Tab-separated table of C-alpha atoms (C1' of nucleotides) in Angstrom:
chain	number	residue	atom	x	y	z
A	1	MET	CA	34.324	153.368	-78.135
A	2	THR	CA	35.284	155.084	-74.889
A	3	THR	CA	34.064	153.778	-71.721
A	4	ASN	CA	33.372	155.929	-68.933
A	5	ILE	CA	34.262	154.318	-65.066
A	6	ASN	CA	31.772	156.470	-63.531
A	7	THR	CA	28.918	155.322	-65.552
A	8	THR	CA	29.704	151.599	-65.559
A	9	ILE	CA	26.437	149.598	-64.774
A	10	ILE	CA	27.071	147.067	-61.767
A	11	THR	CA	25.302	143.830	-62.046
A	12	ILE	CA	24.006	141.967	-59.138
A	13	TYR	CA	22.870	138.221	-59.676
A	14	VAL	CA	20.753	137.173	-56.344
A	15	ASP	CA	19.498	134.119	-55.007
A	16	GLY	CA	18.108	132.153	-52.323
A	17	SER	CA	17.789	129.163	-50.695
A	18	CYS	CA	15.701	127.300	-47.700
A	19	ARG	CA	16.077	123.633	-46.608
A	20	ASN	CA	13.182	122.501	-44.741
A	21	ASN	CA	11.137	125.589	-45.891
A	22	GLY	CA	8.277	126.089	-43.555
A	23	SER	CA	9.841	124.287	-40.608
A	24	ASP	CA	10.848	125.871	-36.949
A	25	PHE	CA	14.864	124.918	-38.029
A	26	ALA	CA	14.583	125.424	-41.665
A	27	GLN	CA	18.413	126.386	-42.656
A	28	GLY	CA	18.579	129.232	-45.312
A	29	GLY	CA	21.370	130.340	-47.692
A	30	TRP	CA	21.685	133.594	-49.525
A	31	ALA	CA	24.223	134.845	-52.358
A	32	ALA	CA	25.065	137.628	-54.351
A	33	VAL	CA	27.671	138.077	-57.332
A	34	LEU	CA	28.475	141.403	-58.053
A	35	GLU	CA	30.252	142.432	-61.807
A	36	ASN	CA	31.576	145.680	-62.815
A	37	GLY	CA	32.386	144.444	-66.507
A	38	GLN	CA	36.070	143.689	-64.940
A	39	ASP	CA	35.969	141.963	-61.943
A	40	GLN	CA	33.389	139.965	-60.079
A	41	LEU	CA	32.743	139.668	-56.132
A	42	ARG	CA	30.912	136.872	-54.584
A	43	ILE	CA	29.218	136.856	-51.146
A	44	SER	CA	27.105	134.726	-49.281
A	45	GLY	CA	25.842	133.732	-45.817
A	46	SER	CA	23.272	131.479	-43.837
A	47	GLU	CA	20.627	131.823	-41.340
A	48	GLN	CA	18.504	129.579	-39.214
A	49	PRO	CA	15.416	129.832	-38.752
A	50	THR	CA	14.696	131.722	-41.749
A	51	THR	CA	12.266	131.172	-44.878
A	52	ASN	CA	12.908	130.900	-48.357
A	53	ASN	CA	11.743	134.598	-49.357
A	54	ARG	CA	13.640	136.089	-46.334
A	55	MET	CA	16.740	134.527	-47.732
A	56	GLU	CA	15.665	136.187	-51.127
A	57	LEU	CA	15.572	139.321	-49.718
A	58	MET	CA	19.048	138.920	-47.586
A	59	ALA	CA	20.610	138.197	-50.955
A	60	LEU	CA	19.791	141.390	-52.556
A	61	ILE	CA	20.050	143.577	-49.304
A	62	GLU	CA	23.852	142.217	-48.516
A	63	GLY	CA	24.291	142.529	-52.469
A	64	LEU	CA	23.508	146.253	-52.215
A	65	LYS	CA	25.396	146.773	-49.142
A	66	ALA	CA	28.429	145.803	-50.623
A	67	ILE	CA	28.068	148.479	-52.951
A	68	ARG	CA	30.686	151.350	-52.103
A	69	ARG	CA	30.044	153.548	-54.619
A	70	GLU	CA	27.452	156.410	-54.119
A	71	ASN	CA	24.609	156.622	-56.470
A	72	ALA	CA	25.390	153.728	-58.460
A	73	HIS	CA	23.813	152.349	-61.823
A	74	VAL	CA	23.087	148.787	-60.539
A	75	ARG	CA	21.126	146.009	-62.791
A	76	VAL	CA	19.792	143.394	-60.192
A	77	PHE	CA	19.078	139.903	-61.668
A	78	THR	CA	16.488	137.605	-59.215
A	79	ASP	CA	14.192	134.876	-59.851
A	80	SER	CA	11.748	135.733	-57.290
A	81	LYS	CA	8.713	137.823	-58.407
A	82	TYR	CA	8.554	138.422	-54.553
A	83	VAL	CA	11.689	140.312	-54.601
A	84	GLN	CA	11.030	141.880	-57.901
A	85	LYS	CA	7.552	142.885	-57.995
A	86	GLY	CA	8.019	143.843	-54.492
A	87	CYS	CA	10.617	146.275	-55.061
A	88	THR	CA	9.108	147.371	-58.432
A	89	GLU	CA	5.497	147.741	-57.899
A	90	TRP	CA	4.357	146.813	-54.176
A	91	LEU	CA	6.901	148.825	-51.906
A	92	GLU	CA	5.502	152.441	-52.899
A	93	GLY	CA	1.789	151.321	-51.802
A	94	TRP	CA	3.122	149.605	-48.722
A	95	LYS	CA	5.171	152.916	-47.474
A	96	ARG	CA	1.698	155.061	-48.367
A	97	ASN	CA	-0.893	152.720	-46.628
A	98	GLY	CA	1.388	151.819	-43.509
A	99	TRP	CA	2.632	148.567	-44.449
A	100	LYS	CA	-0.400	146.940	-45.332
A	101	ARG	CA	-1.334	144.176	-47.928
A	102	SER	CA	-4.067	144.163	-49.911
A	103	ASP	CA	-6.442	142.157	-47.608
A	104	GLY	CA	-5.526	144.150	-44.927
A	105	LYS	CA	-3.042	142.439	-42.917
A	106	PRO	CA	0.682	143.524	-42.177
A	107	VAL	CA	3.064	142.879	-44.805
A	108	LEU	CA	5.379	140.061	-43.420
A	109	ASN	CA	9.385	140.325	-43.510
A	110	VAL	CA	9.000	144.081	-42.883
A	111	ASP	CA	12.385	144.429	-41.262
A	112	LEU	CA	13.973	143.305	-44.495
A	113	TRP	CA	11.610	145.544	-46.698
A	114	GLN	CA	12.499	148.701	-44.930
A	115	GLU	CA	16.156	147.929	-44.953
A	116	LEU	CA	15.580	147.078	-48.624
A	117	ASP	CA	13.997	150.263	-48.991
A	118	ALA	CA	16.404	152.597	-47.884
A	119	LEU	CA	19.199	150.676	-49.710
A	120	ILE	CA	17.235	151.399	-52.959
A	121	GLN	CA	17.032	155.129	-52.655
A	122	LYS	CA	20.842	155.247	-52.796
A	123	HIS	CA	21.258	154.221	-56.330
A	124	THR	CA	19.705	154.026	-59.779
A	125	ILE	CA	18.620	150.197	-59.893
A	126	GLU	CA	16.963	148.228	-62.641
A	127	PHE	CA	14.884	145.354	-61.397
A	128	CYS	CA	15.197	142.475	-63.768
A	129	TRP	CA	13.510	138.868	-63.487
A	130	VAL	CA	14.741	135.584	-64.564
A	131	LYS	CA	13.250	132.203	-64.236
A	132	GLY	CA	14.921	130.360	-62.024
A	133	HIS	CA	16.926	127.049	-63.343
A	134	ASN	CA	16.778	128.295	-66.698
A	135	GLY	CA	20.612	127.978	-67.460
A	136	HIS	CA	21.308	131.470	-66.799
A	137	PRO	CA	25.166	131.438	-66.129
A	138	MET	CA	25.437	134.093	-63.391
A	139	ASN	CA	21.950	132.542	-61.555
A	140	GLU	CA	23.197	129.492	-61.527
A	141	LEU	CA	26.214	130.266	-59.662
A	142	ALA	CA	24.385	132.391	-57.332
A	143	ASP	CA	21.819	129.146	-56.805
A	144	ARG	CA	24.726	127.118	-56.234
A	145	MET	CA	26.126	129.307	-53.536
A	146	ALA	CA	23.089	130.069	-51.729
A	147	THR	CA	22.395	126.369	-51.845
A	148	ALA	CA	26.123	125.645	-50.470
A	149	ALA	CA	25.866	128.353	-47.605
A	150	SER	CA	22.443	126.808	-46.489
A	151	HIS	CA	24.550	123.838	-45.915
A	152	GLY	CA	26.869	125.528	-43.671
A	153	ARG	CA	29.614	125.710	-46.625
A	154	GLY	CA	30.935	129.465	-47.032
A	155	VAL	CA	32.474	130.185	-50.441
A	156	ARG	CA	35.435	132.589	-50.462
A	157	VAL	CA	36.173	133.803	-53.824
A	158	ARG	CA	38.597	136.452	-55.591
A	159	THR	CA	38.433	136.762	-59.372
A	160	TYR	CA	40.657	139.031	-61.611
A	161	ALA	CA	39.761	140.352	-64.912
A	162	GLY	CA	40.831	137.608	-67.577
A	163	ASN	CA	40.988	135.247	-64.978
A	164	THR	CA	40.399	131.465	-66.236
A	165	GLY	CA	38.361	130.525	-63.064
A	166	PRO	CA	37.546	131.494	-59.732
A	167	VAL	CA	39.721	130.133	-56.799
A	168	LYS	CA	37.435	128.236	-54.221
A	169	GLN	CA	38.107	127.678	-50.786
A	170	ARG	CA	35.654	125.545	-48.247
A	171	LEU	CA	35.300	127.552	-45.143
A	172	SER	CA	35.009	125.841	-41.897
A	173	GLY	CA	32.006	127.197	-39.910
A	174	PRO	CA	28.319	128.131	-41.306
A	175	GLY	CA	27.302	131.626	-41.420
A	176	ASN	CA	29.985	132.875	-43.288
A	177	VAL	CA	29.895	136.177	-45.124
A	178	PHE	CA	33.451	136.694	-46.744
A	179	THR	CA	34.188	139.722	-48.754
A	180	PRO	CA	37.461	139.518	-50.174
A	181	PRO	CA	39.111	142.882	-49.977
A	182	VAL	CA	40.694	142.706	-53.276
A	183	ALA	CA	37.431	142.037	-55.134
A	184	ARG	CA	35.421	144.420	-53.275
A	185	GLU	CA	37.860	146.730	-53.824
A	186	LYS	CA	37.482	146.524	-57.609
A	187	VAL	CA	34.091	146.328	-57.704
A	188	SER	CA	33.543	149.838	-56.245
A	189	ALA	CA	36.351	151.493	-57.681
B	1	MET	CA	-14.867	107.814	-13.150
B	2	THR	CA	-18.278	106.721	-14.439
B	3	THR	CA	-19.222	107.525	-17.973
B	4	ASN	CA	-23.076	107.988	-18.757
B	5	ILE	CA	-23.644	107.257	-22.390
B	6	ASN	CA	-26.575	109.245	-22.242
B	7	THR	CA	-24.564	112.720	-21.597
B	8	THR	CA	-21.767	112.267	-23.927
B	9	ILE	CA	-20.963	115.101	-26.098
B	10	ILE	CA	-21.188	114.725	-29.717
B	11	THR	CA	-18.555	116.886	-31.586
B	12	ILE	CA	-18.823	117.993	-35.161
B	13	TYR	CA	-16.178	119.885	-36.861
B	14	VAL	CA	-17.798	121.186	-40.358
B	15	ASP	CA	-15.857	123.156	-43.505
B	16	GLY	CA	-17.392	124.444	-46.603
B	17	SER	CA	-15.460	125.318	-49.903
B	18	CYS	CA	-16.138	126.849	-52.806
B	19	ARG	CA	-14.202	127.266	-56.303
B	20	ASN	CA	-14.577	130.133	-58.235
B	21	ASN	CA	-16.660	131.651	-55.430
B	22	GLY	CA	-18.594	134.469	-56.834
B	23	SER	CA	-18.577	133.161	-60.551
B	24	ASP	CA	-22.130	131.616	-61.769
B	25	PHE	CA	-20.109	128.276	-62.306
B	26	ALA	CA	-18.791	128.248	-58.553
B	27	GLN	CA	-18.494	124.751	-57.337
B	28	GLY	CA	-19.032	124.078	-53.673
B	29	GLY	CA	-17.787	121.343	-51.176
B	30	TRP	CA	-19.209	120.702	-47.619
B	31	ALA	CA	-17.809	118.264	-45.310
B	32	ALA	CA	-18.840	117.262	-41.564
B	33	VAL	CA	-17.188	114.874	-39.250
B	34	LEU	CA	-18.890	113.719	-36.204
B	35	GLU	CA	-17.036	111.846	-32.912
B	36	ASN	CA	-18.551	110.602	-29.711
B	37	GLY	CA	-15.698	109.622	-28.208
B	38	GLN	CA	-15.712	106.269	-29.304
B	39	ASP	CA	-16.422	106.491	-32.978
B	40	GLN	CA	-16.489	108.530	-36.012
B	41	LEU	CA	-18.628	109.210	-39.355
B	42	ARG	CA	-17.788	111.483	-42.169
B	43	ILE	CA	-20.051	112.988	-44.488
B	44	SER	CA	-19.505	115.205	-47.435
B	45	GLY	CA	-21.412	116.431	-50.388
B	46	SER	CA	-21.331	118.994	-53.184
B	47	GLU	CA	-23.164	121.338	-55.138
B	48	GLN	CA	-23.184	123.795	-58.339
B	49	PRO	CA	-23.678	126.691	-58.580
B	50	THR	CA	-23.445	127.772	-54.997
B	51	THR	CA	-20.965	129.922	-52.665
B	52	ASN	CA	-18.678	129.803	-49.696
B	53	ASN	CA	-21.023	130.605	-47.128
B	54	ARG	CA	-23.720	128.560	-48.353
B	55	MET	CA	-21.606	125.658	-47.955
B	56	GLU	CA	-20.395	126.251	-44.674
B	57	LEU	CA	-23.891	126.456	-44.069
B	58	MET	CA	-24.563	123.027	-45.537
B	59	ALA	CA	-21.690	121.548	-43.698
B	60	LEU	CA	-23.347	122.363	-40.454
B	61	ILE	CA	-27.134	121.486	-41.574
B	62	GLU	CA	-25.974	118.277	-42.740
B	63	GLY	CA	-23.923	117.251	-39.707
B	64	LEU	CA	-26.668	117.914	-37.464
B	65	LYS	CA	-29.219	115.751	-39.575
B	66	ALA	CA	-26.980	113.087	-39.306
B	67	ILE	CA	-27.531	112.779	-35.336
B	68	ARG	CA	-29.988	110.363	-34.717
B	69	ARG	CA	-30.393	111.002	-31.035
B	70	GLU	CA	-33.009	113.516	-29.375
B	71	ASN	CA	-32.025	116.608	-27.579
B	72	ALA	CA	-28.403	115.463	-27.542
B	73	HIS	CA	-25.638	117.393	-26.566
B	74	VAL	CA	-23.574	118.951	-29.578
B	75	ARG	CA	-20.094	120.851	-29.853
B	76	VAL	CA	-19.946	122.269	-33.266
B	77	PHE	CA	-16.469	123.501	-34.504
B	78	THR	CA	-16.559	125.933	-37.418
B	79	ASP	CA	-13.963	128.374	-38.704
B	80	SER	CA	-16.828	130.623	-40.377
B	81	LYS	CA	-17.861	133.557	-38.320
B	82	TYR	CA	-20.878	134.009	-40.446
B	83	VAL	CA	-22.229	130.588	-39.284
B	84	GLN	CA	-21.229	130.821	-35.855
B	85	LYS	CA	-22.363	134.500	-34.950
B	86	GLY	CA	-25.250	133.838	-37.248
B	87	CYS	CA	-26.568	131.235	-34.899
B	88	THR	CA	-25.452	132.530	-31.659
B	89	GLU	CA	-25.912	136.343	-32.219
B	90	TRP	CA	-27.743	137.071	-35.354
B	91	LEU	CA	-30.447	134.218	-35.838
B	92	GLU	CA	-32.719	135.402	-32.889
B	93	GLY	CA	-33.032	138.733	-34.196
B	94	TRP	CA	-33.927	137.825	-37.628
B	95	LYS	CA	-36.489	135.691	-36.587
B	96	ARG	CA	-38.045	138.518	-34.571
B	97	ASN	CA	-37.965	141.090	-37.338
B	98	GLY	CA	-39.048	139.091	-40.317
B	99	TRP	CA	-35.367	137.960	-41.532
B	100	LYS	CA	-34.334	141.587	-42.479
B	101	ARG	CA	-30.842	142.726	-41.808
B	102	SER	CA	-29.296	145.476	-39.667
B	103	ASP	CA	-29.532	147.525	-42.810
B	104	GLY	CA	-33.304	146.768	-43.569
B	105	LYS	CA	-32.448	144.820	-46.540
B	106	PRO	CA	-33.500	140.741	-46.382
B	107	VAL	CA	-31.025	138.116	-44.814
B	108	LEU	CA	-29.468	135.912	-47.839
B	109	ASN	CA	-29.697	132.220	-47.813
B	110	VAL	CA	-33.020	132.375	-45.679
B	111	ASP	CA	-33.921	128.947	-47.030
B	112	LEU	CA	-30.884	127.235	-45.388
B	113	TRP	CA	-30.753	129.545	-42.348
B	114	GLN	CA	-34.430	128.534	-41.754
B	115	GLU	CA	-33.540	124.980	-41.922
B	116	LEU	CA	-30.552	124.954	-39.676
B	117	ASP	CA	-33.063	126.923	-36.775
B	118	ALA	CA	-35.280	123.847	-36.751
B	119	LEU	CA	-32.120	121.359	-36.440
B	120	ILE	CA	-30.527	124.122	-33.838
B	121	GLN	CA	-33.393	123.680	-31.572
B	122	LYS	CA	-33.527	119.823	-31.588
B	123	HIS	CA	-30.416	119.839	-29.424
B	124	THR	CA	-28.163	121.302	-26.720
B	125	ILE	CA	-25.497	123.391	-29.135
B	126	GLU	CA	-22.337	124.760	-28.312
B	127	PHE	CA	-20.887	126.691	-30.954
B	128	CYS	CA	-17.199	127.144	-31.352
B	129	TRP	CA	-14.942	129.185	-33.701
B	130	VAL	CA	-11.743	127.652	-34.849
B	131	LYS	CA	-9.369	129.627	-37.027
B	132	GLY	CA	-9.110	128.453	-40.364
B	133	HIS	CA	-5.925	126.243	-41.472
B	134	ASN	CA	-4.303	126.804	-37.941
B	135	GLY	CA	-3.411	123.129	-37.579
B	136	HIS	CA	-6.617	122.010	-35.942
B	137	PRO	CA	-6.288	118.044	-36.780
B	138	MET	CA	-10.095	117.331	-37.223
B	139	ASN	CA	-10.907	120.973	-38.878
B	140	GLU	CA	-8.096	120.112	-41.196
B	141	LEU	CA	-9.700	116.883	-41.944
B	142	ALA	CA	-13.077	118.666	-42.593
B	143	ASP	CA	-11.621	121.194	-44.727
B	144	ARG	CA	-9.584	118.580	-47.115
B	145	MET	CA	-12.857	116.460	-47.274
B	146	ALA	CA	-14.767	119.948	-48.257
B	147	THR	CA	-12.248	120.690	-50.960
B	148	ALA	CA	-12.277	116.954	-52.479
B	149	ALA	CA	-16.193	117.026	-52.465
B	150	SER	CA	-15.930	120.363	-54.126
B	151	HIS	CA	-13.731	118.516	-56.814
B	152	GLY	CA	-16.188	115.914	-57.016
B	153	ARG	CA	-14.440	113.099	-54.934
B	154	GLY	CA	-16.736	111.356	-52.299
B	155	VAL	CA	-14.979	110.020	-49.633
B	156	ARG	CA	-16.435	106.751	-47.682
B	157	VAL	CA	-15.218	106.526	-44.733
B	158	ARG	CA	-15.785	103.704	-41.747
B	159	THR	CA	-14.025	104.252	-38.699
B	160	TYR	CA	-14.522	101.835	-35.526
B	161	ALA	CA	-13.240	102.181	-32.043
B	162	GLY	CA	-9.518	101.483	-31.558
B	163	ASN	CA	-9.277	101.155	-35.493
B	164	THR	CA	-5.590	101.880	-36.481
B	165	GLY	CA	-6.866	104.113	-39.353
B	166	PRO	CA	-9.842	104.683	-41.375
B	167	VAL	CA	-10.564	102.796	-44.412
B	168	LYS	CA	-10.829	104.985	-47.656
B	169	GLN	CA	-12.660	104.415	-51.078
B	170	ARG	CA	-12.798	106.927	-53.880
B	171	LEU	CA	-16.705	106.962	-54.995
B	172	SER	CA	-17.096	107.618	-58.725
B	173	GLY	CA	-19.560	110.431	-59.025
B	174	PRO	CA	-19.705	113.900	-57.463
B	175	GLY	CA	-22.701	114.731	-54.935
B	176	ASN	CA	-21.793	111.840	-52.788
B	177	VAL	CA	-23.437	111.948	-49.481
B	178	PHE	CA	-22.478	108.527	-48.293
B	179	THR	CA	-23.150	107.794	-44.453
B	180	PRO	CA	-21.885	104.444	-43.682
B	181	PRO	CA	-24.289	102.652	-41.552
B	182	VAL	CA	-22.268	101.074	-39.252
B	183	ALA	CA	-20.302	104.226	-38.495
B	184	ARG	CA	-23.950	105.995	-38.020
B	185	GLU	CA	-25.391	103.663	-35.673
B	186	LYS	CA	-22.141	104.186	-33.760
B	187	VAL	CA	-22.235	107.742	-33.719
B	188	SER	CA	-26.117	107.726	-32.517
B	189	ALA	CA	-25.835	105.182	-29.985
C	1	C	C1'	-15.613	150.953	-41.931
C	2	G	C1'	-14.674	145.899	-39.780
C	3	A	C1'	-14.646	141.059	-39.229
C	4	C	C1'	-14.478	135.748	-40.865
C	5	A	C1'	-14.159	132.773	-44.619
C	6	C	C1'	-13.980	131.388	-49.846
C	7	C	C1'	-11.219	131.362	-53.935
C	8	U	C1'	-8.069	132.820	-58.447
C	9	G	C1'	-3.076	133.982	-60.564
C	10	U	C1'	2.118	133.911	-59.825
C	11	U	C1'	6.971	133.230	-58.386
C	12	A	C1'	10.428	130.750	-55.081
C	13	C	C1'	11.812	127.289	-51.914
C	14	U	C1'	11.972	121.930	-50.614
D	1	DA	C1'	3.592	116.073	-51.902
D	2	DG	C1'	4.373	120.563	-48.579
D	3	DT	C1'	5.419	126.299	-47.025
D	4	DA	C1'	6.345	131.158	-48.170
D	5	DA	C1'	4.745	135.534	-50.039
D	6	DC	C1'	2.760	138.826	-52.863
D	7	DA	C1'	-1.788	140.567	-56.025
D	8	DG	C1'	-6.648	140.692	-57.563
D	9	DG	C1'	-11.516	139.102	-56.381
D	10	DT	C1'	-16.876	137.695	-54.334
D	11	DG	C1'	-19.753	135.751	-50.036
D	12	DT	C1'	-21.980	137.624	-46.085
D	13	DC	C1'	-22.781	139.904	-41.578
D	14	DG	C1'	-22.490	143.994	-37.936
RNA sequence: CGACACCUGUUACU
DNA sequence: AGTAACAGGTGTCG
């Protein structure tokens, strides 16, 4: 079995969270876990005010932005039909009809959808939907990280191939988006 | 500041609901909340099969029928342009041209429009349109009552001036249009 | 074509 | 119990 480093699939698990969703002071968090078969990169961040769906979108946007390689083969796992169907079914129509929904009203979160659209075109991406909270380990991890971020607890993580477990450190402030250089390099290698 | 009881404005918030609108077994509900500045009367009912617009019309018809006073000053709040524009712009034309629409075809729901036309002439009525589901408290109340009625859940409510809250009781059957005598008298007084 | 309303479904966030 | 978002549909009028 030969392994070609250039065709390695990058897997991204994304999730968003939002406490008091719908209120003016809703506190959101997002997280993405990237894997290339060897190493792992974990990033997360928070925002206020926001919505649950904006955080789901942010998780994917930031996850894709963390990929250095050009034209990578990416497999995305999300539990949000809003994100999965948005990317695979609705986006093309929206671009064709001037970002209008089926009821004629403007598509919401259009800023994020347009940013996402640009990122999607840079790679070959498979979008996989997984039911939330179904025990899928990487999805659970992204979920916990997003929830932690929504509480203002950033996560700084480096993992190495063969490591028994990640090294976690609490960060002080909210809004933390820490991408450890070592892990980042490993993913994009 | 003097208050003349005879010039008190009666406010009516109306709303209709219709589950499976457009199907042969559509279940509808309507509701009207009347206020005279002191007391409140809540009425609701259900029908099957029907349409969303018929229920919007029924809500107003039953609301107006609940007014005992002759030649009252009434302010109606509806979220239906069909009802609001129907009453203020289209009705006169329809009566003049033999109930024909602008495309020459007959006006639908003529039975209800004619009943409404007769009721409108008995009072001085202001028609106010409010956007649905915009947090307008009385409109929200009418909306919930109409939805409950479409599910066969009648609401029996009496409210008194200075009462801390309404007294609610579930009624057994569907199609319930209960107008508590005490509240009714207070409204029409 | 436009407008308003009424839903049906799905997922997520709490 | 609620909000955030999307798809599909009908009821009605000008």
